[in-house]
CSV table of C-alpha atoms in Angstrom, one decimal:
chain,number,residue,atom,x,y,z
A,1,UNK,CA,-6.4,-39.5,-14.5
A,2,UNK,CA,-8.8,-37.5,-16.3
A,3,UNK,CA,-7.8,-36.4,-19.9
A,4,UNK,CA,-9.6,-33.0,-19.1
A,5,UNK,CA,-7.5,-32.2,-15.9
A,6,UNK,CA,-4.3,-33.4,-17.8
A,7,UNK,CA,-5.2,-30.9,-20.6
A,8,UNK,CA,-6.3,-28.1,-18.1
A,9,UNK,CA,-3.2,-28.2,-16.4
A,10,UNK,CA,-1.0,-28.3,-19.5
A,11,UNK,CA,-2.9,-25.1,-21.0
A,12,UNK,CA,-2.2,-23.5,-17.6
A,13,UNK,CA,1.5,-23.3,-17.5
A,14,UNK,CA,1.8,-20.9,-20.0
A,15,UNK,CA,-0.5,-18.3,-18.5
A,16,UNK,CA,0.7,-18.8,-14.9
A,17,UNK,CA,4.4,-18.3,-16.2
A,18,UNK,CA,3.4,-15.3,-18.2
A,19,UNK,CA,2.0,-13.7,-15.1
A,20,UNK,CA,5.0,-14.2,-12.7
A,21,UNK,CA,7.7,-13.9,-15.1
A,22,UNK,CA,5.9,-10.7,-16.6
A,23,UNK,CA,5.6,-9.0,-13.1
A,24,UNK,CA,9.0,-9.9,-11.7
A,25,UNK,CA,10.5,-8.6,-15.1
A,26,UNK,CA,8.5,-5.5,-15.2
A,27,UNK,CA,9.0,-4.3,-11.6
A,28,UNK,CA,12.9,-4.4,-12.1
A,29,UNK,CA,12.8,-3.1,-15.4
A,30,UNK,CA,11.0,-0.3,-14.3
A,31,UNK,CA,13.2,0.1,-11.1
A,32,UNK,CA,16.2,0.1,-13.5
A,33,UNK,CA,14.4,2.8,-15.7
A,34,UNK,CA,13.8,4.9,-13.2
A,35,UNK,CA,16.8,4.5,-11.6
A,36,UNK,CA,14.8,4.3,-8.1
A,37,UNK,CA,16.6,3.0,-4.8
A,38,UNK,CA,15.2,-0.3,-3.7
A,39,UNK,CA,15.8,-3.0,-1.1
A,40,UNK,CA,14.8,-6.5,-0.7
A,41,UNK,CA,13.7,-7.5,3.0
A,42,UNK,CA,12.4,-10.2,4.9
A,43,UNK,CA,9.1,-9.3,6.0
A,44,UNK,CA,6.5,-11.0,8.6
A,45,UNK,CA,3.4,-9.4,6.7
A,46,UNK,CA,3.8,-10.9,3.3
A,47,UNK,CA,3.2,-14.6,2.4
A,48,UNK,CA,6.8,-15.3,1.1
A,49,UNK,CA,8.5,-13.3,3.5
A,50,UNK,CA,10.4,-11.3,1.3
A,51,UNK,CA,9.3,-7.8,0.2
A,52,UNK,CA,10.6,-5.2,-2.4
A,53,UNK,CA,10.8,-1.9,-0.5
A,54,UNK,CA,11.0,1.8,-2.2
A,55,UNK,CA,11.4,5.1,-0.5
A,56,UNK,CA,8.8,7.1,-1.9
A,57,UNK,CA,4.8,6.2,-2.1
A,58,UNK,CA,5.0,8.1,-5.4
A,59,UNK,CA,7.8,5.5,-6.8
A,60,UNK,CA,5.5,2.6,-5.4
A,61,UNK,CA,2.7,4.1,-7.4
A,62,UNK,CA,4.7,4.2,-10.3
A,63,UNK,CA,6.1,0.8,-10.2
A,64,UNK,CA,3.0,-0.9,-9.4
A,65,UNK,CA,0.8,0.6,-11.7
A,66,UNK,CA,2.6,0.0,-14.7
A,67,UNK,CA,4.1,-3.4,-13.9
A,68,UNK,CA,0.5,-4.5,-13.3
A,69,UNK,CA,-0.5,-2.9,-16.6
A,70,UNK,CA,2.3,-4.9,-18.5
A,71,UNK,CA,1.1,-8.1,-16.4
A,72,UNK,CA,-2.6,-7.4,-17.5
A,73,UNK,CA,-1.3,-7.0,-21.2
A,74,UNK,CA,0.7,-10.2,-21.4
A,75,UNK,CA,-2.5,-12.1,-20.1
A,76,UNK,CA,-5.2,-10.0,-22.1
A,77,UNK,CA,-3.6,-10.0,-25.6
A,78,UNK,CA,-3.6,-13.8,-26.0
A,79,UNK,CA,-6.7,-14.0,-24.4
A,80,UNK,CA,-8.4,-11.6,-27.0
A,81,UNK,CA,-6.3,-12.9,-29.7
A,82,UNK,CA,-7.7,-16.8,-29.1
A,83,UNK,CA,-11.1,-15.4,-28.6
A,84,UNK,CA,-11.1,-13.2,-31.8
A,85,UNK,CA,-10.0,-15.8,-33.7
A,86,UNK,CA,-12.8,-18.2,-32.6
A,87,UNK,CA,-15.6,-15.7,-33.1
A,88,UNK,CA,-14.1,-14.4,-36.5
A,89,UNK,CA,-14.6,-18.4,-37.6
A,90,UNK,CA,-17.9,-18.5,-36.1
A,91,UNK,CA,-18.9,-15.5,-37.9
A,92,UNK,CA,-17.4,-16.3,-41.1
A,93,UNK,CA,-19.4,-19.9,-41.3
A,94,UNK,CA,-22.5,-18.2,-40.5
A,95,UNK,CA,-22.3,-15.1,-42.7
A,96,UNK,CA,-20.6,-15.0,-46.1
A,97,UNK,CA,-20.0,-11.5,-46.0
A,98,UNK,CA,-17.6,-12.2,-43.2
A,99,UNK,CA,-15.8,-14.4,-45.5
A,100,UNK,CA,-15.4,-11.8,-48.4
A,101,UNK,CA,-14.0,-9.4,-45.6
A,102,UNK,CA,-11.6,-11.5,-44.5
A,103,UNK,CA,-10.5,-12.4,-47.7
A,104,UNK,CA,-9.9,-8.5,-48.1
A,105,UNK,CA,-8.1,-8.4,-44.9
A,106,UNK,CA,-6.0,-11.6,-46.3
A,107,UNK,CA,-6.7,-13.3,-42.9
A,108,UNK,CA,-9.0,-16.0,-44.1
A,109,UNK,CA,-6.5,-18.9,-43.6
A,110,UNK,CA,-5.3,-17.4,-40.1
A,111,UNK,CA,-8.9,-17.8,-39.1
A,112,UNK,CA,-10.1,-20.9,-40.6
A,113,UNK,CA,-6.9,-23.1,-39.2
A,114,UNK,CA,-8.2,-22.1,-35.7
A,115,UNK,CA,-8.3,-25.0,-33.3
A,116,UNK,CA,-8.7,-23.3,-30.3
A,117,UNK,CA,-11.0,-25.4,-27.8
A,118,UNK,CA,-13.2,-24.3,-25.2
A,119,UNK,CA,-10.8,-25.2,-22.8
A,120,UNK,CA,-8.0,-23.2,-23.7
A,121,UNK,CA,-10.6,-20.1,-23.9
A,122,UNK,CA,-11.6,-20.7,-20.5
A,123,UNK,CA,-8.1,-21.1,-18.9
A,124,UNK,CA,-7.1,-18.1,-20.3
A,125,UNK,CA,-10.3,-16.1,-19.4
A,126,UNK,CA,-9.8,-17.3,-15.8
A,127,UNK,CA,-6.3,-16.2,-15.6
A,128,UNK,CA,-7.3,-12.6,-17.1
A,129,UNK,CA,-10.1,-12.7,-14.2
A,130,UNK,CA,-7.3,-12.9,-11.6
A,131,UNK,CA,-5.1,-10.4,-12.7
A,132,UNK,CA,-8.1,-8.2,-13.3
A,133,UNK,CA,-8.8,-8.8,-9.5
A,134,UNK,CA,-5.1,-8.0,-8.7
A,135,UNK,CA,-5.2,-4.7,-10.6
A,136,UNK,CA,-8.8,-3.6,-9.0
A,137,UNK,CA,-7.7,-4.8,-5.2
A,138,UNK,CA,-4.5,-2.9,-5.9
A,139,UNK,CA,-6.7,0.2,-7.2
A,140,UNK,CA,-8.8,0.3,-4.1
A,141,UNK,CA,-5.9,0.0,-2.0
A,142,UNK,CA,-4.2,2.9,-3.5
A,143,UNK,CA,-1.1,1.3,-5.0
A,144,UNK,CA,-2.3,1.3,-8.6
A,145,UNK,CA,-3.8,4.4,-10.7
A,146,UNK,CA,-7.7,3.9,-10.8
A,147,UNK,CA,-7.8,4.0,-14.5
A,148,UNK,CA,-5.9,0.7,-14.6
A,149,UNK,CA,-8.4,-0.9,-12.2
A,150,UNK,CA,-10.8,0.3,-14.5
A,151,UNK,CA,-9.4,-1.1,-17.5
A,152,UNK,CA,-8.7,-4.5,-16.2
A,153,UNK,CA,-12.2,-4.6,-15.2
A,154,UNK,CA,-13.6,-3.7,-18.6
A,155,UNK,CA,-11.6,-6.2,-20.3
A,156,UNK,CA,-12.1,-8.9,-18.0
A,157,UNK,CA,-15.9,-8.2,-18.5
A,158,UNK,CA,-15.1,-8.2,-22.6
A,159,UNK,CA,-13.6,-11.7,-22.3
A,160,UNK,CA,-16.2,-13.1,-20.2
A,161,UNK,CA,-18.7,-12.1,-22.8
A,162,UNK,CA,-16.4,-13.6,-25.5
A,163,UNK,CA,-16.1,-16.7,-23.3
A,164,UNK,CA,-19.9,-17.2,-22.9
A,165,UNK,CA,-20.4,-16.5,-26.7
A,166,UNK,CA,-18.1,-19.2,-27.3
A,167,UNK,CA,-19.9,-21.6,-25.0
A,168,UNK,CA,-23.2,-20.8,-26.9
A,169,UNK,CA,-21.6,-21.6,-30.1
A,170,UNK,CA,-20.4,-25.1,-29.1
A,171,UNK,CA,-23.7,-25.8,-27.3
A,172,UNK,CA,-25.9,-24.5,-30.4
A,173,UNK,CA,-24.0,-27.4,-32.1
A,174,UNK,CA,-25.5,-30.1,-30.0
A,175,UNK,CA,-28.9,-28.4,-29.8
A,176,UNK,CA,-28.9,-26.4,-33.0
A,177,UNK,CA,-31.2,-23.4,-33.4
A,178,UNK,CA,-33.9,-23.3,-36.1
A,179,UNK,CA,-32.7,-22.2,-39.7
A,180,UNK,CA,-28.9,-22.3,-38.7
A,181,UNK,CA,-26.1,-24.6,-40.0
A,182,UNK,CA,-23.2,-25.6,-37.7
A,183,UNK,CA,-20.1,-27.4,-38.9
B,1,UNK,CA,-5.3,-61.6,-18.9
B,2,UNK,CA,-2.3,-59.6,-17.4
B,3,UNK,CA,-3.1,-56.9,-19.9
B,4,UNK,CA,-6.4,-56.6,-18.7
B,5,UNK,CA,-5.2,-56.5,-15.2
B,6,UNK,CA,-2.4,-53.7,-15.9
B,7,UNK,CA,-5.2,-51.7,-17.3
B,8,UNK,CA,-7.5,-52.3,-14.6
B,9,UNK,CA,-5.0,-50.9,-12.0
B,10,UNK,CA,-4.0,-47.9,-14.2
B,11,UNK,CA,-7.5,-46.9,-14.0
B,12,UNK,CA,-7.8,-47.3,-10.7
B,13,UNK,CA,-4.8,-45.3,-9.9
B,14,UNK,CA,-5.7,-42.7,-12.6
B,15,UNK,CA,-9.0,-41.8,-10.7
B,16,UNK,CA,-7.1,-41.6,-7.1
B,17,UNK,CA,-4.8,-39.0,-8.9
B,18,UNK,CA,-7.7,-37.1,-10.0
B,19,UNK,CA,-7.8,-35.0,-6.7
B,20,UNK,CA,-4.2,-34.4,-7.0
B,21,UNK,CA,-4.4,-33.1,-10.5
B,22,UNK,CA,-7.4,-30.8,-9.1
B,23,UNK,CA,-5.2,-29.6,-6.2
B,24,UNK,CA,-2.2,-29.0,-8.7
B,25,UNK,CA,-4.7,-26.8,-10.8
B,26,UNK,CA,-5.8,-24.8,-7.9
B,27,UNK,CA,-2.1,-24.3,-6.9
B,28,UNK,CA,-1.5,-23.4,-10.7
B,29,UNK,CA,-4.2,-20.5,-9.9
B,30,UNK,CA,-3.3,-19.4,-6.6
B,31,UNK,CA,0.7,-19.2,-6.7
B,32,UNK,CA,0.8,-17.0,-9.5
B,33,UNK,CA,-1.7,-14.6,-7.7
B,34,UNK,CA,0.2,-14.6,-4.6
B,35,UNK,CA,3.4,-14.3,-6.2
B,36,UNK,CA,2.2,-11.3,-8.3
B,37,UNK,CA,0.8,-9.7,-5.0
B,38,UNK,CA,4.0,-10.1,-3.1
B,39,UNK,CA,6.1,-8.5,-5.8
B,40,UNK,CA,4.3,-5.3,-5.7
B,41,UNK,CA,6.8,-3.1,-3.9
B,42,UNK,CA,5.9,-1.3,-0.8
B,43,UNK,CA,7.2,1.5,1.2
B,44,UNK,CA,8.2,1.4,5.0
B,45,UNK,CA,7.0,2.9,7.8
B,46,UNK,CA,3.4,4.6,7.4
B,47,UNK,CA,0.8,2.7,4.9
B,48,UNK,CA,-0.9,4.8,2.1
B,49,UNK,CA,-3.7,5.3,4.3
B,50,UNK,CA,-2.2,7.8,6.5
B,51,UNK,CA,-1.7,10.2,3.5
B,52,UNK,CA,-5.1,12.0,4.0
B,53,UNK,CA,-4.7,11.9,7.7
B,54,UNK,CA,-3.4,14.8,9.5
B,55,UNK,CA,-0.9,13.1,11.5
B,56,UNK,CA,2.5,13.7,12.7
B,57,UNK,CA,3.6,14.9,9.1
B,58,UNK,CA,1.0,17.8,8.7
B,59,UNK,CA,0.1,18.5,12.1
B,60,UNK,CA,0.0,22.3,12.2
B,61,UNK,CA,0.3,22.6,16.0
B,62,UNK,CA,3.3,22.0,18.2
B,63,UNK,CA,3.4,19.2,20.5
B,64,UNK,CA,4.5,19.6,24.1
B,65,UNK,CA,5.3,16.8,26.3
B,66,UNK,CA,6.3,16.7,29.8
B,67,UNK,CA,10.0,15.6,30.3
B,68,UNK,CA,9.5,14.4,33.9
B,69,UNK,CA,12.1,13.1,36.3
B,70,UNK,CA,13.2,13.9,39.8
B,71,UNK,CA,14.7,17.3,41.1
B,72,UNK,CA,15.4,18.3,44.4
B,73,UNK,CA,13.7,21.7,44.4
B,74,UNK,CA,11.0,21.4,41.6
B,75,UNK,CA,8.3,19.1,42.4
B,76,UNK,CA,4.6,18.1,41.4
B,77,UNK,CA,4.9,19.1,37.9
B,78,UNK,CA,1.7,19.4,35.8
B,79,UNK,CA,1.0,20.3,32.2
B,80,UNK,CA,-2.3,21.0,30.9
B,81,UNK,CA,-4.0,22.5,27.9
B,82,UNK,CA,-6.6,25.0,28.5
B,83,UNK,CA,-7.4,25.5,25.0
B,84,UNK,CA,-6.1,24.6,21.7
B,85,UNK,CA,-2.6,25.8,21.2
B,86,UNK,CA,-2.2,27.0,24.6
B,87,UNK,CA,0.1,25.0,27.1
B,88,UNK,CA,0.2,25.6,30.8
B,89,UNK,CA,3.2,24.2,33.0
B,90,UNK,CA,3.1,24.6,36.5
B,91,UNK,CA,5.5,23.2,39.3
B,92,UNK,CA,6.1,23.9,43.0
B,93,UNK,CA,9.6,25.5,43.8
B,94,UNK,CA,10.3,23.9,47.2
B,95,UNK,CA,12.2,25.7,50.2
B,96,UNK,CA,16.0,26.0,49.1
B,97,UNK,CA,19.3,27.8,49.7
B,98,UNK,CA,20.4,30.7,47.6
B,99,UNK,CA,21.9,29.7,44.4
B,100,UNK,CA,20.9,28.8,40.6
B,101,UNK,CA,19.0,25.6,39.9
B,102,UNK,CA,17.6,24.1,36.6
B,103,UNK,CA,15.6,21.3,35.3
B,104,UNK,CA,14.5,19.9,32.0
B,105,UNK,CA,10.9,20.5,32.0
B,106,UNK,CA,9.2,20.4,28.4
B,107,UNK,CA,9.9,18.9,25.0
B,108,UNK,CA,8.7,21.3,22.4
B,109,UNK,CA,8.2,19.5,19.0
B,110,UNK,CA,7.4,21.3,15.7
B,111,UNK,CA,6.5,18.8,13.4
B,112,UNK,CA,5.5,20.9,10.5
B,113,UNK,CA,7.8,22.2,7.5
B,114,UNK,CA,7.1,25.9,8.5
B,115,UNK,CA,8.7,28.0,11.5
B,116,UNK,CA,6.3,28.4,14.2
B,117,UNK,CA,6.1,31.4,16.8
B,118,UNK,CA,5.1,30.9,20.3
B,119,UNK,CA,4.9,33.4,23.1
B,120,UNK,CA,5.9,32.1,26.7
B,121,UNK,CA,5.4,33.9,29.7
B,122,UNK,CA,5.2,32.9,33.4
B,123,UNK,CA,4.2,34.0,36.7
B,124,UNK,CA,5.6,33.4,40.1
B,125,UNK,CA,2.8,33.1,42.7
B,126,UNK,CA,4.8,34.8,45.5
B,127,UNK,CA,7.5,37.3,45.1
B,128,UNK,CA,10.7,36.0,46.3
B,129,UNK,CA,13.8,37.5,44.9
B,130,UNK,CA,13.9,34.5,42.5
B,131,UNK,CA,14.4,35.0,38.7
B,132,UNK,CA,13.0,32.7,36.5
B,133,UNK,CA,14.2,31.9,33.2
B,134,UNK,CA,13.6,29.6,30.4
B,135,UNK,CA,16.5,28.0,28.2
B,136,UNK,CA,15.3,26.9,25.0
B,137,UNK,CA,17.9,26.0,21.9
B,138,UNK,CA,20.7,27.5,24.0
B,139,UNK,CA,19.1,30.7,24.7
B,140,UNK,CA,18.0,32.1,27.8
B,141,UNK,CA,14.6,33.9,28.0
B,142,UNK,CA,14.0,36.0,31.3
B,143,UNK,CA,10.4,35.3,32.4
B,144,UNK,CA,10.1,36.6,35.9
B,145,UNK,CA,12.6,39.0,36.8
B,146,UNK,CA,14.2,39.2,40.8
B,147,UNK,CA,11.8,42.0,41.6
B,148,UNK,CA,8.9,39.9,40.2
B,149,UNK,CA,8.2,41.7,37.3
B,150,UNK,CA,6.8,39.2,34.3
B,151,UNK,CA,8.1,39.4,30.8
B,152,UNK,CA,6.5,37.8,27.6
B,153,UNK,CA,8.9,36.5,24.8
B,154,UNK,CA,8.4,35.6,21.3
B,155,UNK,CA,10.3,32.6,20.4
B,156,UNK,CA,10.5,31.2,16.8
B,157,UNK,CA,10.5,27.2,16.4
B,158,UNK,CA,12.2,26.0,13.5
B,159,UNK,CA,10.6,23.5,11.3
B,160,UNK,CA,11.0,20.0,12.0
B,161,UNK,CA,12.5,20.7,15.5
B,162,UNK,CA,12.3,18.8,18.7
B,163,UNK,CA,13.8,20.9,21.6
B,164,UNK,CA,14.0,20.3,25.3
B,165,UNK,CA,13.1,23.5,27.5
B,166,UNK,CA,14.5,24.0,30.9
B,167,UNK,CA,13.5,25.8,33.6
B,168,UNK,CA,16.3,27.7,35.5
B,169,UNK,CA,15.6,30.0,38.8
B,170,UNK,CA,18.1,31.6,40.6
B,171,UNK,CA,17.8,32.9,44.3
B,172,UNK,CA,20.0,35.7,45.8
B,173,UNK,CA,19.2,34.6,49.4
B,174,UNK,CA,17.8,31.4,50.9
B,175,UNK,CA,14.1,31.0,50.5
B,176,UNK,CA,12.1,29.2,53.3
B,177,UNK,CA,8.9,28.7,51.7
B,178,UNK,CA,7.5,26.8,48.8
B,179,UNK,CA,6.5,28.7,45.8
B,180,UNK,CA,4.6,27.8,42.6
B,181,UNK,CA,5.8,28.9,39.2
B,182,UNK,CA,3.6,28.7,36.0
B,183,UNK,CA,4.8,29.0,32.6
B,184,UNK,CA,2.2,29.4,29.8
B,185,UNK,CA,3.2,28.6,26.0
B,186,UNK,CA,0.8,30.2,23.5
B,187,UNK,CA,1.2,29.1,19.7
B,188,UNK,CA,0.5,32.1,17.6
């Protein structure tokens, strides 16, 4: 079996679990915190035939918005952490001034120890696209605040830009540009 | 040689498992998406699209519906809407003996939260020593007196109310001809 596929499968388990667990836990924690009446009933309109129902539309808007925001944060934060580390590392190797700045901030070792692969960045970015898509479609349907949909769109665009930048860095290693040194 | 054979079989199996791995990867992308969407709570009943529609929750007008049914002496019922907020009910009272008769004729619904005012009046096409009254919410409103004099009443409909209006006619002697009564309800 392809090693790339096996690695991709292994890397996908964590973000997939975070999405499901994050949404599940955040929905019920928010319902408990707001002390809302809810019921879990079977429904023919949903894929899994079980649906959580709330009494008021305003409660649905509140729970959906903030549970989507928490799930988005659970995927976006690790994605940007990985991207930042990779981009800082490349910047440090290109520009000595970056090394000075990183040393002053005492994060040089953190950056240089990075072994993040392009595959890991790709997997996390794909999951960020998925959760952004869910937030945006939920906003359009009126079940989530619009600002959360906009925020998720912006985050996914930034992550995509970071991923493309990473690809550029990796391809530049194979096809170096003039006057550039790559490690 | 055995090792080489084992390695060859493993490589073949490996390439056969690749499509399964791809399907697994797609499932790992798809299932969390569907789970997240399914975990989003909903409300029962009307969807969010109904919020901005002036439907049954926010309709400023009252609703009037014909009850229908069979009555021995009230036939050919008709309800029409000459203009917005005006409801006209008509029926034929056929020849009958002296006495009191009533029938549920209209269902009057006020879906708004406010009290609505309506004025109710009636005419009896031919004077026949018959008193016509409307019974609504256990109150009786005489619309046409025995002498044929019409009356108009102003009635308040409570918010979120749903009442049945009864038409009652009282004849102090036998009526040998058919007559027509017309009741008009006007929303103020």
